Every structure is written in C-alpha cells, then in structure tokens.
XYZ file of C-alpha atoms in Angstrom:
294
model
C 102.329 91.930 95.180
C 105.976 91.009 96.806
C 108.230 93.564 97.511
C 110.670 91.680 98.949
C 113.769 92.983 96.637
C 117.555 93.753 97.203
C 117.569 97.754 96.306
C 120.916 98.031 95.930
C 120.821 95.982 92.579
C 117.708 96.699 91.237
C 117.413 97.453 87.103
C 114.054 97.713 85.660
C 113.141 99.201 82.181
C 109.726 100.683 79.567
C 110.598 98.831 76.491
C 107.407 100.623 73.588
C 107.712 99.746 70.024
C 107.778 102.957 67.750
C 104.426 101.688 65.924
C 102.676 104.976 67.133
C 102.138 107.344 70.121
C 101.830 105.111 73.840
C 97.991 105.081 74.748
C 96.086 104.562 77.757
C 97.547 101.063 78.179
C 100.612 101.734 77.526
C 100.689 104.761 80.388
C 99.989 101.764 82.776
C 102.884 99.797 82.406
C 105.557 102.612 81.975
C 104.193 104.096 85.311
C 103.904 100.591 86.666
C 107.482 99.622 85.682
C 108.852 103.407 86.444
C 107.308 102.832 90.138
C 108.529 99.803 90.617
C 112.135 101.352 90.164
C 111.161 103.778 92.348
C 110.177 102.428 95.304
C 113.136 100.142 95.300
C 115.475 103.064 94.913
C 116.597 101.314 91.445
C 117.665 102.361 88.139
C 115.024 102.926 85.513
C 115.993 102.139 81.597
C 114.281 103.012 78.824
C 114.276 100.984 75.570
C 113.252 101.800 71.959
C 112.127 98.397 70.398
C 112.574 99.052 66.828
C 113.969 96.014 65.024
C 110.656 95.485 63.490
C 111.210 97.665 60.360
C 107.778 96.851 59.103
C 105.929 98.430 61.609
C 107.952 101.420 62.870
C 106.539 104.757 62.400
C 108.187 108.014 61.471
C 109.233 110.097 64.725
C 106.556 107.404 66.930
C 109.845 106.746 68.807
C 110.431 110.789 69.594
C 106.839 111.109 70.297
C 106.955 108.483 72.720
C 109.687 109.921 74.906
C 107.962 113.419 75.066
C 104.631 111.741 76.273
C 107.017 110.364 79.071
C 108.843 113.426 80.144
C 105.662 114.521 80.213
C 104.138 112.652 82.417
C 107.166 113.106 84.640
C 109.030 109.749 83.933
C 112.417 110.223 83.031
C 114.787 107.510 82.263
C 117.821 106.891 84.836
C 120.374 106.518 81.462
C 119.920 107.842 77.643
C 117.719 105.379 75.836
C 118.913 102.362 73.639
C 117.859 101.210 70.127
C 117.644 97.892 69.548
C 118.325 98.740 65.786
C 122.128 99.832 67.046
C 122.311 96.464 68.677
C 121.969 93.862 65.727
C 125.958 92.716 66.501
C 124.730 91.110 70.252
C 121.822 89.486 68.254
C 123.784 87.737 65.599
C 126.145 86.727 68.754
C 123.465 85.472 70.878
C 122.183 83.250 67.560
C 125.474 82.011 66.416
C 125.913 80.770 70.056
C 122.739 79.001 69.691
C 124.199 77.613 66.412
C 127.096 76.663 67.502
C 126.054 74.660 70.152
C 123.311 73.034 68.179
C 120.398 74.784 69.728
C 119.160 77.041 66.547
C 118.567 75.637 62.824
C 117.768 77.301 59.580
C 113.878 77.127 58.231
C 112.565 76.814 54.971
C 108.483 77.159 55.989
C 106.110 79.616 55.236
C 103.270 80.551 57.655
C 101.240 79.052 55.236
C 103.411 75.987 54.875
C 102.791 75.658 58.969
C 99.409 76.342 58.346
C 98.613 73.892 55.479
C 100.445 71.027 57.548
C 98.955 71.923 61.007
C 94.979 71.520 58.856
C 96.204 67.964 57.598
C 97.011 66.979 61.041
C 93.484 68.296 62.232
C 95.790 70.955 64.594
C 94.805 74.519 63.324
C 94.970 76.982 66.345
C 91.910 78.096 67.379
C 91.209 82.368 67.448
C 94.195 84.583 69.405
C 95.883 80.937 69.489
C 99.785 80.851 67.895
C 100.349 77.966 65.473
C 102.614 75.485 67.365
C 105.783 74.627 64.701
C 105.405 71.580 64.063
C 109.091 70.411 63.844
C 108.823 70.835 59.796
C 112.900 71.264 59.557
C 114.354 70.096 62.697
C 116.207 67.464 60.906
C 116.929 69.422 57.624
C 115.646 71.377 54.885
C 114.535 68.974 51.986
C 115.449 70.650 49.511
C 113.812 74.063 50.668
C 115.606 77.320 50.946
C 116.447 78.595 54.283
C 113.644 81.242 54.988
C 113.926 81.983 59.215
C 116.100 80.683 62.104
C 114.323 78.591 64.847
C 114.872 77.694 67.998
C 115.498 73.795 68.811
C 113.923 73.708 72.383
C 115.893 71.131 74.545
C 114.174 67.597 75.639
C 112.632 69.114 78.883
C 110.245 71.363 76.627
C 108.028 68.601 76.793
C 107.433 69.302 81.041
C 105.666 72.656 81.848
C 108.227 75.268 82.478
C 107.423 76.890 85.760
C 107.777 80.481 86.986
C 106.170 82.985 89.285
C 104.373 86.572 88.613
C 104.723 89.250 91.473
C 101.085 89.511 90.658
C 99.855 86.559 88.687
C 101.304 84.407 91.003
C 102.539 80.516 89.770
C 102.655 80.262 85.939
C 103.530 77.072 83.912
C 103.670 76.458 80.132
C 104.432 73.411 77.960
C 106.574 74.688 75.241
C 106.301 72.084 72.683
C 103.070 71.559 72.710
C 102.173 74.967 73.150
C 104.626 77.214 70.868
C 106.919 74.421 69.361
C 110.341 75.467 67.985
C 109.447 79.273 68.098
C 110.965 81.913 65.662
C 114.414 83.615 66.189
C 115.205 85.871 63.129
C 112.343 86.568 60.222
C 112.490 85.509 56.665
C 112.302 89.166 56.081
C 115.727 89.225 58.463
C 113.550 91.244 61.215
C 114.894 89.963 64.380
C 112.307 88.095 66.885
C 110.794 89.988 69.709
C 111.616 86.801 71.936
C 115.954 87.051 71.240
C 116.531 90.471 71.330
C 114.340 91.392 74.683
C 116.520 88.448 76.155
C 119.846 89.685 75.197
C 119.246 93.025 75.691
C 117.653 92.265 79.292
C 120.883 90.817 80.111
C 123.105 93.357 78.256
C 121.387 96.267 80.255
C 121.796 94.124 83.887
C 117.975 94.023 83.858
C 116.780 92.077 87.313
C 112.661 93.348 87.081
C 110.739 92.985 84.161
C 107.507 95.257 84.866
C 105.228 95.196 81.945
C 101.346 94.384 80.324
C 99.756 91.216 81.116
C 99.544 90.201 77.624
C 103.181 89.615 77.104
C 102.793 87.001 79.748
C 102.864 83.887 77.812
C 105.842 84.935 76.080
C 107.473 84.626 79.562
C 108.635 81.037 79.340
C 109.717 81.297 75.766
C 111.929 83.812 76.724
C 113.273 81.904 79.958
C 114.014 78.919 78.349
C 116.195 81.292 75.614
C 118.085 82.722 79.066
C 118.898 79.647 80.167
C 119.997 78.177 76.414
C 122.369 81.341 76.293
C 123.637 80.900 79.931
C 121.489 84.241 81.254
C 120.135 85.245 84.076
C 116.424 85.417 84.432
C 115.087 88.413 86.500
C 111.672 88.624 87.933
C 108.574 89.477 86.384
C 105.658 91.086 87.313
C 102.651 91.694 85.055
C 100.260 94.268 85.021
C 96.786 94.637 84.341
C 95.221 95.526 80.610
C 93.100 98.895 80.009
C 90.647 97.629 77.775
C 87.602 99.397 75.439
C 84.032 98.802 76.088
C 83.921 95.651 73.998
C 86.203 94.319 76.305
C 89.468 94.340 73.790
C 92.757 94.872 75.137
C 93.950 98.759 74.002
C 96.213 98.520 71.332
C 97.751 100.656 68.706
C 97.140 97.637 66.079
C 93.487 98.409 66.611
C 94.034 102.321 66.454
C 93.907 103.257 70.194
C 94.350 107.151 70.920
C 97.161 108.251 72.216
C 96.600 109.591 75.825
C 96.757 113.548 76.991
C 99.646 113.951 78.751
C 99.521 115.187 82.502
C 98.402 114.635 85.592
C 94.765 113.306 84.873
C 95.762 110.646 82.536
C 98.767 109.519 85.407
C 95.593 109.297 87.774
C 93.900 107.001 85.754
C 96.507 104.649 85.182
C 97.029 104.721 88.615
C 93.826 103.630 89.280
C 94.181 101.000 86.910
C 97.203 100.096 89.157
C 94.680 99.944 92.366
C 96.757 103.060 93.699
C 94.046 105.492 94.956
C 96.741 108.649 94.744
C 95.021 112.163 94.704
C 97.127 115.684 94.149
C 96.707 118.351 92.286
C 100.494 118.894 90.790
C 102.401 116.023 88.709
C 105.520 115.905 91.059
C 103.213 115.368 94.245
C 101.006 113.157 92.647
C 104.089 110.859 91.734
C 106.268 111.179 94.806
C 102.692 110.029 96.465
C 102.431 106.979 94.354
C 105.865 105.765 94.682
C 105.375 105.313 98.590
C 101.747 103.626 98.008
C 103.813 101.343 95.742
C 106.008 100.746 97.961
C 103.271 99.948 100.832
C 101.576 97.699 98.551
C-alpha cells in the first residue's frame, strides 16, 4: 500500500446507502477510508447515497451516522444527500447530451436479456449483461425508457488504472459493460453518474472503499474523463465475508455491528492493523500511525 500523497490536498469520503444499518463490512471501509484521511492529515466527507428511492429505508440514513459517531469517526464537514443534488446530475447528463455522448433508451432488462439469448451471449452468474448497442442509432419506434451512456471509440482497448492495494487493473468496456446505464426508467439516477459528479463537486482526490465496487472503477473513469473531471486515486479494501464465503451484505440481511471498540478491532484486523487498547480514542489515534507506517 503507497502512501506517497500530497497532505495538503487530500479529500477522502464514506459514501453508505440508507438500505439499512452499516454491518461488519461496512465498518471496514468507513474505518479504512476515515484512516486514510487521517494519516494524511486530510479532510474526511461523509456522503448519504440515497437517490435510489426503491431501496432506502426509514431513518437507515440516521442510524448510520450514530453507528459512526460511535465508533469515533466523525465527518470533517456536515454530510450531503445526494437526493438534494439532482440539479448537478441533470447538468452532468445534459452535458453528455449535448455533446453527443448520452442517448435516450427504449429497452427493458428483459428486452437486453431476450436479445443477448438469441445471440448465444447471456451473462453467466454475478456477471452484468453487456448492452448490446440496442438504441445507439435510435429508438424504432420504442418509447424512451433510460438514458445511456455512448462510450467513445477507445472503449474497445482495456482502460487501465492502478489500486493502492490491488495494484494494475484493466477493463474492456464494450465488451465487458457496453453502453452502461445513466438515469433509470423509474428516473432513479445511476450509481455510476452521481458518485462521479459528486466526487468532483466535493474536491474528492482518494476514493477508499470495498473491493467489490472495483469493477465499477473504469466505468466511472471513463464518465470523468467524458465530463472533463478529474480522477482521484483509488484504493480498495478487502471484503468481510460469512462462512459460506459470501461477501456481507445488507441485500442478504447482514447484522448490523455493536458499536465500540471491539467491533473497530476487528475491522482493523480485517485491515491487517494489529492495534490493541483498551479505550476507543487510543485505540484509533494507534491505528492512524500504523496506517500511516504501512
């Protein structure tokens, strides 16, 4: 793991859904990202993402905070909403519009689906279905369901990037994802635009977060550089899983953790920090220099 930063400029941020209380998992990359600030004498953001309407829960957002003050990690500046940002979304899209880079789509997922069997191309298990170009030159007659991405010529190389901990990372967009989603049919928008504009909005420069939101990395850098943004740095960190080997998740109805000093410990030694003290503030001002020797 580099450490090799400028301090002096260094934003990072916790960005949890409100789909429920943070569990084990979670713990591990809001203390990972919330060191990482930390030891680089940065500023540490928190962000609420909550333009998913479907799956935000009643006071999960509230709850969430608490388990952090809890746990001793308090955000550098009040926390944003991404629901109070929708303006900066519609901007970022019209850009894309405007300069040709977003189109209008009439598919369903089982439109995708359907065509993607015919071609012999269904994605296999945990696999995304790559778009396969259905409405890039129009909509046939179809009503305009979602907005789309049109990924530029060079989609068709691997995009390359580097992990503070995963090291070199490539990915070939459109064979890979395809034309990827931008706002719902349901007018949700997509997880992919908003963490880029708000990233840039907020003067993000280190992205700190779970390993499985790796492969949305280069989706997300080719939308930066579409939009004219910077891309910070990313490092990803590892997954808690359960004893069938499954990634935590709230999806699958993880518990949320105790908070206080014994569930810090164990995410830090999910984090490879062996950190022992017997109060909260010790036990973090003690992690923050192992970080920082790492």
């Amino acid at each position: 793991m580099t450490t090799s930063l400028q301090v002096q400029t260094y934003v990072g941020r916790f960005a949890p859904s409100p789909t429920g209380p943070l569990h084990a998992g979670s713990l591990v990359a809001a203390l990972a990202s919330w060191l990482d600030a930390r030891a680089h004498r940065g500023l540490w953001l928190v962000r609420v993402e909550d333009v998913d309407f479907t799956r935000n829960q009643p006071g999960a957002a509230e709850c969430i905070l608490q388990q952090l003050a809890d746990c001793g990690l308090q955000p550098d500046q009040p926390p944003v909403w991404q629901s109070q940002r929708e303006a900066l979304y519609q901007q970022a899209l019209d850009q894309l519009v405007t300069s040709g880079r977003a189109y209008p789509c009439g598919c369903s997922r089982s439109d995708i689906l359907a065509l993607l069997g015919a071609q012999g191309r269904l994605p296999a298990r945990g696999q995304e279905a790559v778009y396969p170009g259905t409405c890039r030159s129009g909509l046939h007659g179809r009503s305009p369901r979602s907005w789309r991405v049109r990924l530029p010529d060079d989609a068709a190389q691997p995009l390359r990037w580097s992990d503070r901990r995963l090291g070199a990372q490539s990915q070939v967009l459109s064979q890979e994802v395809g034309d990827f989603v931008l706002k719902r049919a349901d007018g949700a928008w997509a997880y992919q635009l908003a963490v880029v504009v708000d990233d840039a909005a907020q003067g993000v420069t280190d992205v700190v977060r779970g390993e499985d939101l790796a492969a949305s990395t280069a989706r997300q850098i080719a939308l930066q550089r579409l939009l004219g943004l910077p891309t910070p740095r990313y490092l990803h960190t590892p997954l808690v899983r359960d004893a069938q080997g499954e990634k935590l998740s709230k999806h699958q109805g993880a518990a949320a953790f105790v908070a206080g000093a014994q569930s810090v410990q164990q995410a830090l030694g999910v984090l490879g920090l062996d950190v022992r003290s017997n109060t909260l503030p010790e036990l973090l001002a003690q992690a923050v220099q192992a970080w920082r020797d790492k």
